[in-house]
XYZ file of C-alpha atoms in Angstrom:
223
model
C -102.421 17.866 45.590
C -105.839 16.456 46.624
C -104.338 16.505 50.450
C -103.431 20.147 49.837
C -106.995 21.105 48.508
C -109.084 19.220 51.048
C -106.880 19.018 54.153
C -104.319 22.001 54.336
C -106.477 24.631 53.042
C -109.530 24.038 55.209
C -106.883 23.689 57.947
C -105.480 27.183 57.158
C -109.167 28.433 57.246
C -109.936 26.819 60.611
C -106.785 28.431 62.253
C -107.074 31.844 60.677
C -110.285 32.344 62.465
C -108.331 31.753 65.799
C -105.981 34.558 65.064
C -106.863 37.943 66.384
C -107.162 40.921 64.461
C -107.330 41.242 60.503
C -106.225 37.469 60.140
C -107.716 37.160 56.683
C -104.871 39.076 55.130
C -102.447 36.252 56.540
C -104.986 33.559 55.990
C -105.339 34.587 52.237
C -101.648 34.891 51.656
C -100.978 31.420 53.205
C -103.407 29.907 51.000
C -102.053 31.480 47.764
C -98.807 30.033 48.918
C -100.338 26.788 49.368
C -101.800 26.832 45.792
C -98.923 28.137 43.922
C -96.192 26.128 45.423
C -97.549 22.694 44.352
C -98.837 24.366 40.744
C -95.170 25.360 40.182
C -93.787 22.147 41.494
C -96.248 20.098 38.849
C -95.317 22.100 36.182
C -91.514 21.959 37.033
C -92.052 18.256 36.729
C -93.102 18.358 33.144
C -90.704 21.178 31.972
C -93.706 24.087 31.547
C -93.191 26.511 28.899
C -93.793 30.504 29.667
C -96.702 30.454 27.419
C -98.816 28.105 29.659
C -98.295 30.345 32.724
C -99.080 33.379 30.590
C -102.282 31.706 29.352
C -103.370 30.826 32.901
C -102.834 34.507 33.950
C -104.643 35.917 31.193
C -107.553 33.500 32.331
C -107.122 34.857 35.829
C -107.488 38.708 34.514
C -110.741 37.645 32.325
C -112.574 36.354 35.274
C -111.450 39.249 37.312
C -112.566 41.765 34.903
C -115.801 40.027 34.137
C -116.592 40.278 37.853
C -115.599 43.980 37.761
C -117.389 44.865 34.670
C -120.821 44.039 36.376
C -120.033 45.287 39.425
C -123.200 47.609 38.809
C -125.475 44.432 38.534
C -125.981 42.947 42.333
C -125.042 39.188 42.246
C -124.936 38.658 38.667
C -121.137 38.009 37.695
C -120.048 35.947 34.882
C -116.914 34.966 36.611
C -117.786 31.481 37.729
C -118.257 30.806 33.959
C -114.884 31.867 33.383
C -113.475 29.757 36.005
C -115.480 26.439 35.065
C -114.122 26.841 31.299
C -110.663 27.530 32.658
C -110.834 24.072 34.547
C -112.468 22.416 31.364
C -109.716 23.500 29.074
C -106.513 23.248 31.424
C -107.719 20.665 34.196
C -108.439 20.568 37.799
C -105.335 22.108 39.129
C -105.364 24.967 36.800
C -109.114 25.640 37.337
C -108.587 25.664 40.979
C -105.815 28.120 40.688
C -107.865 30.468 38.312
C -110.652 30.538 40.590
C -108.732 31.027 43.974
C -106.478 33.933 42.436
C -109.454 35.694 40.642
C -111.370 35.858 43.833
C -108.248 37.346 45.865
C -107.563 39.556 42.863
C -111.127 40.949 42.279
C -111.508 41.650 46.228
C -109.014 44.618 45.653
C -112.013 46.352 43.888
C -115.117 44.552 45.792
C -113.309 44.676 49.390
C -110.905 42.366 51.090
C -112.540 41.037 54.279
C -112.680 37.533 56.430
C -115.107 36.380 53.521
C -111.916 36.478 51.168
C -110.200 33.029 51.943
C -114.058 31.329 51.904
C -114.380 32.943 48.233
C -110.943 31.968 47.075
C -111.687 28.219 48.448
C -115.290 28.408 46.937
C -114.152 29.670 43.522
C -111.259 27.446 43.455
C -113.416 24.431 44.029
C -115.687 25.635 41.288
C -112.798 25.104 38.690
C -111.503 22.094 40.418
C -114.620 20.244 39.841
C -115.119 21.505 36.309
C -111.767 20.002 35.797
C -112.628 16.673 37.283
C -115.485 16.384 35.455
C -114.776 17.500 32.029
C -110.926 17.648 31.381
C -109.661 15.149 28.691
C -113.257 13.346 28.972
C -114.775 13.163 25.516
C -117.475 10.988 26.738
C -119.381 14.072 28.415
C -121.532 16.433 26.456
C -119.754 19.906 26.217
C -122.588 21.588 24.168
C -123.542 24.890 25.711
C -126.794 23.829 27.430
C -125.037 20.762 29.149
C -122.131 23.202 30.373
C -124.541 25.861 31.307
C -126.758 23.283 33.506
C -123.433 21.787 34.997
C -122.421 25.411 35.926
C -125.766 26.118 37.468
C -125.992 22.868 39.286
C -122.135 23.384 40.533
C -122.783 27.091 41.696
C -125.922 26.466 43.273
C -125.378 23.384 45.132
C -121.425 23.862 45.733
C -120.128 27.390 45.474
C -123.063 29.074 46.955
C -123.360 26.980 50.172
C -119.644 27.459 50.808
C -120.191 31.117 50.749
C -123.360 31.045 52.897
C -121.131 28.905 55.514
C -118.540 31.728 55.523
C -121.308 33.995 55.997
C -122.583 32.193 59.071
C -119.153 31.844 60.481
C -118.083 35.218 59.883
C -121.245 37.053 61.151
C -122.653 35.363 64.037
C -121.501 35.698 67.246
C -123.921 32.989 68.645
C -125.024 30.107 66.859
C -128.620 28.998 67.066
C -130.536 26.892 64.742
C -132.856 30.041 63.707
C -130.070 32.468 63.276
C -128.338 29.711 60.982
C -131.307 28.777 59.089
C -132.162 32.441 58.581
C -128.744 33.121 56.572
C -129.186 29.873 54.595
C -132.860 31.007 53.484
C -132.548 34.437 52.956
C -129.458 33.695 50.636
C -131.559 31.471 48.323
C -132.694 34.323 45.833
C -129.126 35.554 45.670
C -127.860 31.995 45.260
C -130.405 31.567 42.090
C -129.138 34.853 40.620
C -125.581 33.805 40.651
C -126.347 30.119 39.303
C -128.549 31.922 36.692
C -125.710 34.262 35.686
C -123.532 31.173 35.324
C -126.056 29.346 33.061
C -126.505 32.337 31.002
C -122.528 32.915 30.514
C -121.841 29.459 29.492
C -124.746 29.408 27.013
C -123.157 32.641 25.410
C -119.546 32.088 25.578
C -118.633 28.320 26.143
C -118.460 27.229 22.677
C -116.606 30.217 21.116
C -114.149 30.510 24.321
C -113.423 26.875 24.493
C -112.714 26.826 20.729
C -110.249 29.324 20.954
C -108.496 27.857 24.262
C -108.377 24.556 22.682
C -106.944 26.114 19.339
C -104.204 27.786 21.515
C -103.583 24.478 23.327
C -103.425 22.413 20.180
C -101.167 25.092 18.378
C -98.488 25.411 21.007
C -98.942 21.843 22.267
C -99.876 22.754 25.920
C -101.509 20.314 28.319
C-alpha cells in the first residue's frame, strides 16, 4: 500500500504531464483505479461487510458537501477536517481514499482540470497522515484543540505546499526562481485561511462526529 501511495501515484502524475491534451481526465481515472483496487483487495482479505463501504461512502459525500456548501466563501472549506476525522476513525488507507475521492467528486462542482490529480493526491495524503498518527493510538490526545492544531499544521505544511507545487507545474511555461517563488509567496494568505478553516472545523465538530463514528464502529464491529 505504501508503494502504491508513494511510488505508483506520483509516477502516474508525472506521466500524465507528458500526455498531450486533456490528460488530467486519464490521470484522475488511473489514480482512482490505483486507489480503489488495493483498497478492495485489502477489504477482501478480511471479509468486509457492506456497511463498511457504505460508511466510507457517506464520509466521502459529507466531505464533498462540506466543500460545496461553502462555495460562496473563497478558500474557506471544511473538507480537510472531514478527511482528517475519516483517517482518525477508519485508518490511513480509508483516510486516503476519502480524501482522494472527495476531491474528484467535488470538482464536478468546482471544475475539473489539470489540478484535479494533484488535489486528489494532496487531499488523500491529508487523510493518510491522520490515520498514521491517530488510528488506534490512544497515547496521542484527541481533544478538539489538539486535533485542530494537528489539522492546521498538516494543511499548512503538507497539503497546501502540494497544491502550490501543482500551480507551479501547471501554470508556468518557463521555470525561474523568481516566478516559482512568486507563486509560493502569493499563496501564503490562502494557505493560512485553509489551515485556519481546518482548525475551526475540528474545534467545532471533531468531538461529536468522532463520537458518532466510534459508536457506529463499536455497534457494528467495524475496523
